[in-house]
CSV table of C-alpha atoms in Angstrom, one decimal:
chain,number,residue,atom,x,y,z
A,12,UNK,CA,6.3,-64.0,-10.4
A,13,UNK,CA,5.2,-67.6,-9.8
A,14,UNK,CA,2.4,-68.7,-11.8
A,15,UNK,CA,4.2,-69.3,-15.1
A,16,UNK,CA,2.9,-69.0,-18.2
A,17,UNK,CA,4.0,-72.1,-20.0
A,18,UNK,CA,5.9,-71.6,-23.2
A,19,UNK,CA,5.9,-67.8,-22.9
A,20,UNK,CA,8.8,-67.5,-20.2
A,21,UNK,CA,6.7,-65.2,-18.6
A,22,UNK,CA,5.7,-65.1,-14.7
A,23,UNK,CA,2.5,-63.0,-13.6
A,24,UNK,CA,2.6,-61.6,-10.0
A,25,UNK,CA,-0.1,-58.6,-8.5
A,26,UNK,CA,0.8,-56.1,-5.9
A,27,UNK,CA,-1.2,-54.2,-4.0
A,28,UNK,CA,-1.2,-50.3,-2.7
A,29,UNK,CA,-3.3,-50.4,0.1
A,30,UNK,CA,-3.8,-46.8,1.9
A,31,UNK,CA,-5.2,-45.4,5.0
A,32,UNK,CA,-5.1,-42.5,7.5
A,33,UNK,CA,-3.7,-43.3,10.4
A,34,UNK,CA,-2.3,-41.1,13.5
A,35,UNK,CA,-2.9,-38.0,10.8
A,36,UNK,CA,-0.7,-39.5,8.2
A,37,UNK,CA,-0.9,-41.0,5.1
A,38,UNK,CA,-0.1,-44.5,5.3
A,39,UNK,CA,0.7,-48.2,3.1
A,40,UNK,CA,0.2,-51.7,4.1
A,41,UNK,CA,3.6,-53.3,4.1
A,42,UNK,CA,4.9,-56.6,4.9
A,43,UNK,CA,8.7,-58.1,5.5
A,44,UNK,CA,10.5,-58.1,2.4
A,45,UNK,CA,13.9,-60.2,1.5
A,46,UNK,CA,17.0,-59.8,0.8
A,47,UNK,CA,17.5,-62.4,-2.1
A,48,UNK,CA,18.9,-65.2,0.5
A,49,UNK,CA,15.8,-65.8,2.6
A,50,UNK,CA,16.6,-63.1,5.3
A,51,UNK,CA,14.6,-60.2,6.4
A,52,UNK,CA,14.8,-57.3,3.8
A,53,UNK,CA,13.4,-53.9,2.9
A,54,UNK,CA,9.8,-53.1,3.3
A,55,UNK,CA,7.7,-54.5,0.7
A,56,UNK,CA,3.9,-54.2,-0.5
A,57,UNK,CA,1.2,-57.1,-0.5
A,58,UNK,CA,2.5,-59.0,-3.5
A,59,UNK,CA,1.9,-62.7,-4.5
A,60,UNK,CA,1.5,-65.0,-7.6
A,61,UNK,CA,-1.4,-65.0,-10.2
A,62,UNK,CA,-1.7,-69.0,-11.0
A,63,UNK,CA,-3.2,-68.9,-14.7
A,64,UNK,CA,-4.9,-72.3,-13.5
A,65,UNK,CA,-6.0,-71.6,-10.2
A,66,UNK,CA,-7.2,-68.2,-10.1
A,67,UNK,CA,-10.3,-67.4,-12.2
A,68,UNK,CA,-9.5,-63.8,-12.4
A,69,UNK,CA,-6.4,-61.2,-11.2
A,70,UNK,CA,-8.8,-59.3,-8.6
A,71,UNK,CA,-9.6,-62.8,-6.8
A,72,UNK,CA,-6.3,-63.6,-6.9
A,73,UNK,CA,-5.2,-60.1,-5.0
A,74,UNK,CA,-7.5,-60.3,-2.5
A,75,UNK,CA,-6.6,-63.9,-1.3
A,76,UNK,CA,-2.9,-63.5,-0.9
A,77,UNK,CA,-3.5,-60.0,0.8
A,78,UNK,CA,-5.6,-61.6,3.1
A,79,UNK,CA,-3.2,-64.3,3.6
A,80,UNK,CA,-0.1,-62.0,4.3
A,81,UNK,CA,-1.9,-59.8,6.3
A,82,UNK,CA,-5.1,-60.8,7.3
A,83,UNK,CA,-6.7,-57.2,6.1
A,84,UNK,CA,-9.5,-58.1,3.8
A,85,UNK,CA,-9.4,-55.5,0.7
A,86,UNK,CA,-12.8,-53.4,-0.4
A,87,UNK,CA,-13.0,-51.4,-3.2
A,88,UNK,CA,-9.7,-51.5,-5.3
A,89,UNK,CA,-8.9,-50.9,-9.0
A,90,UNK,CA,-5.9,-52.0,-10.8
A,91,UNK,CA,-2.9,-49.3,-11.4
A,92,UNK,CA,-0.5,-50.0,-14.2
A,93,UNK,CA,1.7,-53.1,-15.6
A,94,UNK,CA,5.2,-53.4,-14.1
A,95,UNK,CA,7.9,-55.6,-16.0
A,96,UNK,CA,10.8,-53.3,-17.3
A,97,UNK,CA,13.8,-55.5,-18.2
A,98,UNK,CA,17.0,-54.0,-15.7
A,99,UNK,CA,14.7,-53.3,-13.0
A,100,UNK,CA,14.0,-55.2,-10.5
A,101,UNK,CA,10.5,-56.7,-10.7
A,102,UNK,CA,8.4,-57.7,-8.2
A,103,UNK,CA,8.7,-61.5,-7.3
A,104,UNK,CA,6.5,-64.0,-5.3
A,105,UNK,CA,9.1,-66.0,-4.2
A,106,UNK,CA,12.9,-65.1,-3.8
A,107,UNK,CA,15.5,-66.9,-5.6
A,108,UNK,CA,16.7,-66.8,-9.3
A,109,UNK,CA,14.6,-67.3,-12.1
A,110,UNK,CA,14.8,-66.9,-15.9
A,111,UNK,CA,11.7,-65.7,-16.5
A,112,UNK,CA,10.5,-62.6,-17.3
A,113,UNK,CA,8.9,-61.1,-14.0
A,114,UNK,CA,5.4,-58.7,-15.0
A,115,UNK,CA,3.5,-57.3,-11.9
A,116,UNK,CA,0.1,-55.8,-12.4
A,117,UNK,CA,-0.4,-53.1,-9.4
A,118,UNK,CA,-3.8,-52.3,-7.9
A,119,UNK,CA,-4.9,-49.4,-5.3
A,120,UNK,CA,-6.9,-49.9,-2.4
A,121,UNK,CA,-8.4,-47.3,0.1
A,122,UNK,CA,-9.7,-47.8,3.4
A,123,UNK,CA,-11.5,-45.7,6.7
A,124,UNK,CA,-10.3,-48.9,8.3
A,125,UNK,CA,-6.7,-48.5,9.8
A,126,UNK,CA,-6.8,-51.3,12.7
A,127,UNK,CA,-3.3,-53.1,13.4
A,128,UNK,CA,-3.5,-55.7,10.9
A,129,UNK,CA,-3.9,-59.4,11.9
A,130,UNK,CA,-0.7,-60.2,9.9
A,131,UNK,CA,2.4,-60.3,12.0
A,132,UNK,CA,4.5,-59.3,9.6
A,133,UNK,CA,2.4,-56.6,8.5
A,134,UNK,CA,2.2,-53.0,9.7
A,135,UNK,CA,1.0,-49.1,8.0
A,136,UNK,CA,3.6,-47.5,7.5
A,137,UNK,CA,3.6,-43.9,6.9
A,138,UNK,CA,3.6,-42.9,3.0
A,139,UNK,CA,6.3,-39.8,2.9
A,140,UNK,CA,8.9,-42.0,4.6
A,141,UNK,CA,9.6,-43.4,1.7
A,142,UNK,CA,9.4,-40.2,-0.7
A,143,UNK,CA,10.2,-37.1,2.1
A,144,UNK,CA,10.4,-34.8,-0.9
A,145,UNK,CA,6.6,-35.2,-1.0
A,146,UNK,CA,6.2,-33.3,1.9
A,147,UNK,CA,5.9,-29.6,1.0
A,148,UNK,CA,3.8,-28.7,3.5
A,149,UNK,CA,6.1,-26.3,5.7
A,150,UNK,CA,8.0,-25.9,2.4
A,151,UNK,CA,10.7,-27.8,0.5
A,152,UNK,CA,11.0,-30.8,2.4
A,153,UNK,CA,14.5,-31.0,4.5
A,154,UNK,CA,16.1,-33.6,2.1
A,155,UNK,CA,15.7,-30.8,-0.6
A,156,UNK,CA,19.1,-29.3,-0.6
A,157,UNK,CA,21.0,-32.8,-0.6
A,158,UNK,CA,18.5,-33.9,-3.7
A,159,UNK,CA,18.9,-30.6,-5.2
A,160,UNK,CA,22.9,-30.9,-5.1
A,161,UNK,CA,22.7,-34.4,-6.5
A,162,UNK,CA,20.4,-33.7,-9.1
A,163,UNK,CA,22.4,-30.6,-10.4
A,164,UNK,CA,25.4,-32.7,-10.4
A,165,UNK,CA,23.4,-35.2,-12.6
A,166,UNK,CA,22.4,-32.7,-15.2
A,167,UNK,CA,25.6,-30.8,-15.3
A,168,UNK,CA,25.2,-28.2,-18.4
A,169,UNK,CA,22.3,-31.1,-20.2
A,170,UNK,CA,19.8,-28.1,-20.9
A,171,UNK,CA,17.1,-31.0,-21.2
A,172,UNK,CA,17.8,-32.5,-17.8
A,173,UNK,CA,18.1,-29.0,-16.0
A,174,UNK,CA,14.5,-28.5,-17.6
A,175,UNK,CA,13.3,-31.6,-15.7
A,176,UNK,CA,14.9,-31.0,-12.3
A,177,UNK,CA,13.2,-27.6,-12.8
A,178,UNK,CA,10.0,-28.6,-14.2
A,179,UNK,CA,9.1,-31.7,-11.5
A,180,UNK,CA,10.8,-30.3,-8.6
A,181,UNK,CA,9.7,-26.6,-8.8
A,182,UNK,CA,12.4,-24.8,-9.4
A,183,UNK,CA,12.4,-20.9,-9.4
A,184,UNK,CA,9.0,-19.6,-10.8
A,185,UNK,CA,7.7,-23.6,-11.7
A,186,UNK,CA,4.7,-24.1,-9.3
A,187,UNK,CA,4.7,-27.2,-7.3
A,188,UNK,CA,2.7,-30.3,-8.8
A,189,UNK,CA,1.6,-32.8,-6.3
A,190,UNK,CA,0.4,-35.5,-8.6
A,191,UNK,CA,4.1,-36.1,-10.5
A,192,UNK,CA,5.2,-38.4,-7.7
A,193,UNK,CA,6.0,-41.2,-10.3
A,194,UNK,CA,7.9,-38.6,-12.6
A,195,UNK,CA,9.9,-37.4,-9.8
A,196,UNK,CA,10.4,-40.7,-8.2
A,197,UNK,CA,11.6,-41.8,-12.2
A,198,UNK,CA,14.1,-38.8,-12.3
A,199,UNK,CA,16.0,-39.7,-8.8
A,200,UNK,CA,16.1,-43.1,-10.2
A,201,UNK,CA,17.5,-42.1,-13.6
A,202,UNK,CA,19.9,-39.9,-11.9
A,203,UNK,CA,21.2,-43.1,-9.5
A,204,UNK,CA,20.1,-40.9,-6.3
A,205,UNK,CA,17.7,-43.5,-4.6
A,206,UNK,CA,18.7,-47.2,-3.3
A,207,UNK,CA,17.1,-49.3,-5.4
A,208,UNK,CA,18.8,-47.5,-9.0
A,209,UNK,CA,22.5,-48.5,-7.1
A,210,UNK,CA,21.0,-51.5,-6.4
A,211,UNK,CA,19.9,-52.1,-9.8
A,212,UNK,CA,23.6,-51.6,-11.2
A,213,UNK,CA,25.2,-53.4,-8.5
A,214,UNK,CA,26.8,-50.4,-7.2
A,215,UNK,CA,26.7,-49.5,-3.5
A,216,UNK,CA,23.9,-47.9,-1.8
A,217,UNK,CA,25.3,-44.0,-1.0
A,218,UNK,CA,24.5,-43.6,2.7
A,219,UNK,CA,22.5,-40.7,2.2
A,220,UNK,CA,19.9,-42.2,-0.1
A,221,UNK,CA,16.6,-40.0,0.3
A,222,UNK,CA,13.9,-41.7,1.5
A,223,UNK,CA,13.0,-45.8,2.7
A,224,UNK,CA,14.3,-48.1,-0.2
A,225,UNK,CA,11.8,-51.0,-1.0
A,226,UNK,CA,12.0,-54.4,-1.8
A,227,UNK,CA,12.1,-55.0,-5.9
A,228,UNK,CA,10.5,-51.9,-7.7
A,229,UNK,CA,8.0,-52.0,-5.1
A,230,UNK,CA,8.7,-47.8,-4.6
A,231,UNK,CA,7.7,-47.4,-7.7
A,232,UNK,CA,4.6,-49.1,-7.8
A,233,UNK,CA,4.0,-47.3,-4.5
A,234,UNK,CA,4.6,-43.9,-6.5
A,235,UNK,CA,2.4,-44.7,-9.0
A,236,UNK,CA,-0.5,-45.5,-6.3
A,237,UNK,CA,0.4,-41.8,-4.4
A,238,UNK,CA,0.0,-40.0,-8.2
A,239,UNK,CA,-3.2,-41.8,-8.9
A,240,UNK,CA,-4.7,-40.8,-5.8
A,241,UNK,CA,-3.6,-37.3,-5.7
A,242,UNK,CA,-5.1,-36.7,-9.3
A,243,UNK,CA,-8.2,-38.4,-8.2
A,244,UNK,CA,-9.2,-36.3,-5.2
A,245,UNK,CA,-9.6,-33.4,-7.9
A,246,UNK,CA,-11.9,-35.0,-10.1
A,247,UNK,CA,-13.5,-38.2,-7.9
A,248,UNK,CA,-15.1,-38.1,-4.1
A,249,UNK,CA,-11.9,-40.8,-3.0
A,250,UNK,CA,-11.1,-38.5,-0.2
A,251,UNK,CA,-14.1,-39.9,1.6
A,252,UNK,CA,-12.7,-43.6,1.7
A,253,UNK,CA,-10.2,-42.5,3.9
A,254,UNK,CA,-12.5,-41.0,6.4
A,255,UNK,CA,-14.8,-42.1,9.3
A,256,UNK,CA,-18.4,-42.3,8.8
A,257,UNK,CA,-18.8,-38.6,10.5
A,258,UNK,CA,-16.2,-35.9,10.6
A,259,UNK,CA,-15.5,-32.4,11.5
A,260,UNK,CA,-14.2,-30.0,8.2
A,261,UNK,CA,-10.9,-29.6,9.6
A,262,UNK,CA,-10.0,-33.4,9.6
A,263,UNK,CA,-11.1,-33.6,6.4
A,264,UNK,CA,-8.6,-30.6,5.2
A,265,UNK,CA,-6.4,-32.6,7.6
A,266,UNK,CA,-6.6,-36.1,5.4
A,267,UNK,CA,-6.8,-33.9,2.5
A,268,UNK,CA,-3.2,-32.3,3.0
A,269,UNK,CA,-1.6,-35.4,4.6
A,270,UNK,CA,-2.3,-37.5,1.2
A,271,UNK,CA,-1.5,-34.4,-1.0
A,272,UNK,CA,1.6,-33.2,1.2
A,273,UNK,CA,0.5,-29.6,0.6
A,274,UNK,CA,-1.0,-27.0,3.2
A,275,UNK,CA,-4.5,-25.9,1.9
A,276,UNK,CA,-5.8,-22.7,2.8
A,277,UNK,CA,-8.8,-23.2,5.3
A,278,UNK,CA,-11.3,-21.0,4.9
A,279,UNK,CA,-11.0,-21.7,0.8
A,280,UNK,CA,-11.1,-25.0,1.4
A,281,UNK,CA,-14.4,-25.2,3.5
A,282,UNK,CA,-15.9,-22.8,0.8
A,283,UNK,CA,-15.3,-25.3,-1.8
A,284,UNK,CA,-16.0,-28.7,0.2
A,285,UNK,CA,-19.7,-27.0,1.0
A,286,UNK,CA,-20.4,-25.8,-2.5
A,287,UNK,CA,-19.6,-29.0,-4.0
A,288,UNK,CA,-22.5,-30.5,-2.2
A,289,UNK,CA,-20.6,-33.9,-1.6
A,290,UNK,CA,-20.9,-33.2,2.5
A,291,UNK,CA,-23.6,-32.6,4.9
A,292,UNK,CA,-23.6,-31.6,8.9
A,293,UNK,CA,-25.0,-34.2,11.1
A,294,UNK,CA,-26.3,-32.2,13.4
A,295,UNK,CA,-23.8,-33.7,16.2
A,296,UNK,CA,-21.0,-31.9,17.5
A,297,UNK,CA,-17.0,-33.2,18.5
A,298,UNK,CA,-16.0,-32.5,21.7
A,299,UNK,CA,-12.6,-33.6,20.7
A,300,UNK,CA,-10.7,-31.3,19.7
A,301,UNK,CA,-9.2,-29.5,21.8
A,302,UNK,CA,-11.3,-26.3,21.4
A,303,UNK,CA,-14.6,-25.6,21.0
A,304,UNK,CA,-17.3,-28.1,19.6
A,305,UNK,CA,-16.8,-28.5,15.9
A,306,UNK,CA,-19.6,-29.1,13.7
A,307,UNK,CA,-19.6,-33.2,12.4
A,308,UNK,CA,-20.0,-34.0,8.8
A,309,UNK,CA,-20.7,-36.9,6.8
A,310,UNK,CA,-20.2,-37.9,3.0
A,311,UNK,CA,-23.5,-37.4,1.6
A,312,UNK,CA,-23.3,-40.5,-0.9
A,313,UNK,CA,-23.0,-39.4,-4.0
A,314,UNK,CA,-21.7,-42.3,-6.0
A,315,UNK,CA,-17.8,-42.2,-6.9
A,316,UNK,CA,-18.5,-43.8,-10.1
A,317,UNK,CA,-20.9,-41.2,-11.0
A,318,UNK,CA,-19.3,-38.8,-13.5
A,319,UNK,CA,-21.5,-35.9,-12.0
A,320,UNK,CA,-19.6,-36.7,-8.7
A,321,UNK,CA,-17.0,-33.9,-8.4
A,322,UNK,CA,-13.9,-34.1,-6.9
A,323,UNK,CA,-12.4,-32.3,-3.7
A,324,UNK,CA,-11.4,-28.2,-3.9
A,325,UNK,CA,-7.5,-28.2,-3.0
A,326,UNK,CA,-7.1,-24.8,-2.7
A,327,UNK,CA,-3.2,-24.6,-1.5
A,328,UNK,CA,-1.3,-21.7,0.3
A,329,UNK,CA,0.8,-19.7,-1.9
């Protein structure tokens, strides 16, 4: 991206995956992206340049330009992967041609605050519009049978690729694993079914493309930010950056299964949530919804960064 190293051919940019709850969904911070020519293009994440010079570290850098973009000031983040593959499309600060090698260094960000942004060009948009098949909680998602059809095309008789479709997109007796969203994104790409692979190899876009494309190979970094977080909420307390400072069980199974995009079974769920000892009941009641008062909860602070801090029960329908 901008912010050449000099002598190495190399430009350093930083992206950011910034998610929230909002409306019951799972949601991203996006901004405008381009089209190459300066006109208004595919969604795009928080992305900007990191100035060797300038910028005393990445993290500083991050949280300046997402500020600047979209006037949401970042929390707690921590940095995702390194993004430069050579025939991809790599994220870029500014649009135009270059001959430099374009690396972008991907962080996560999660946040209870879901306000419109200040940015006018920035919005949350929801998560599983740009990976449908993600959605498995009333099933396969409704894309299924068109991804299905293009993926068995792909793999023909290829025993090894028939093992993959199988494998990530549970197939027959293969159970359903919510964390492979970069795999499975990876796989559609390889087999030219989303945008940005025709738009990689100059080939044009098939009209029924699942999913939002992305500017540059920001849907991928955006995959890798969904994966991360899914694996997470097993092992880490992350769910509760999502949520308010008090909430009843059920919204909390309700953030839970928006960012995992599986139903969980309730009354496991709640087991599992209360024996963890990670939340406590307030005392207060919600008169919101709908029903009958439902019992408010709050995290009870046990440090994420503790490794004693366990992670959320996702105890999924069958």
């Amino acid at each position: 991206m901008a912010g050449q190293v000099t002598g190495l051919g190399v430009r350093i940019g930083l992206s950011a995956v910034v998610m929230a709850i909002r409306d019951g969904r799972a949601c991203v911070l996006t901004t405008a992206g381009d089209d190459g020519g300066g006109g208004p293009g595919p969604a795009a994440l928080p992305f900007g340049p990191f100035d060797p010079v300038r910028d005393r570290t990445f993290e500083r850098a991050l949280r300046d330009f997402v500020t600047a973009q979209t006037g949401f000031r970042l929390g707690f983040v921590e940095q995702l992967y390194t993004f430069g593959d050579a025939g991809r499309a790599s994220p870029r600060a500014t649009p135009g041609p270059t001959g430099d090698r374009e690396v972008s260094v991907g962080y996560l960000a999660l946040t209870s605050e879901a306000a419109d942004p200040p940015g006018a060009e920035a919005r949350w948009t929801p998560v599983l519009d740009f990976f449908p098949w993600e959605d498995r909680r009333g099933g396969p998602a409704a894309v299924q049978p068109a991804i299905d059809a293009a993926l068995g095309a792909w793999a023909g008789g290829d025993a090894k690729r028939r093992a993959r479709v199988e494998s990530l997109f549970a197939a027959g007796e293969t159970r359903w694993s919510e964390s492979r969203v970069l795999e499975r994104y990876e796989l559609l790409y390889e087999a030219g079914v989303v945008a940005e692979a025709a738009r990689d190899a100059k080939r044009a876009v098939a009209p029924a493309a699942p999913g939002r494309a992305m500017a540059s190979d920001h849907r991928r970094i955006l995959a890798t930010g969904l994966g991360r977080l899914r694996s997470k909420l097993r092992y880490r307390p992350v769910l509760f950056d999502l949520t308010p400072p008090t909430f009843t069980l059920s919204q909390l199974q309700a953030t839970a299964e928006a960012v995992t995009g599986v139903a969980l079974h309730k009354q496991n769920f709640r087991r599992g949530v209360e024996r963890t000892g990670l939340v406590a009941p307030t005392g207060a009641a919600s008169t919101g919804t709908g029903g009958r008062p439902a019992a408010l909860f709050r995290a009870t602070g046990l440090d994420p960064a503790d490794g004693q801090a366990p992670g959320i029960p996702l105890p999924a329908l069958r």
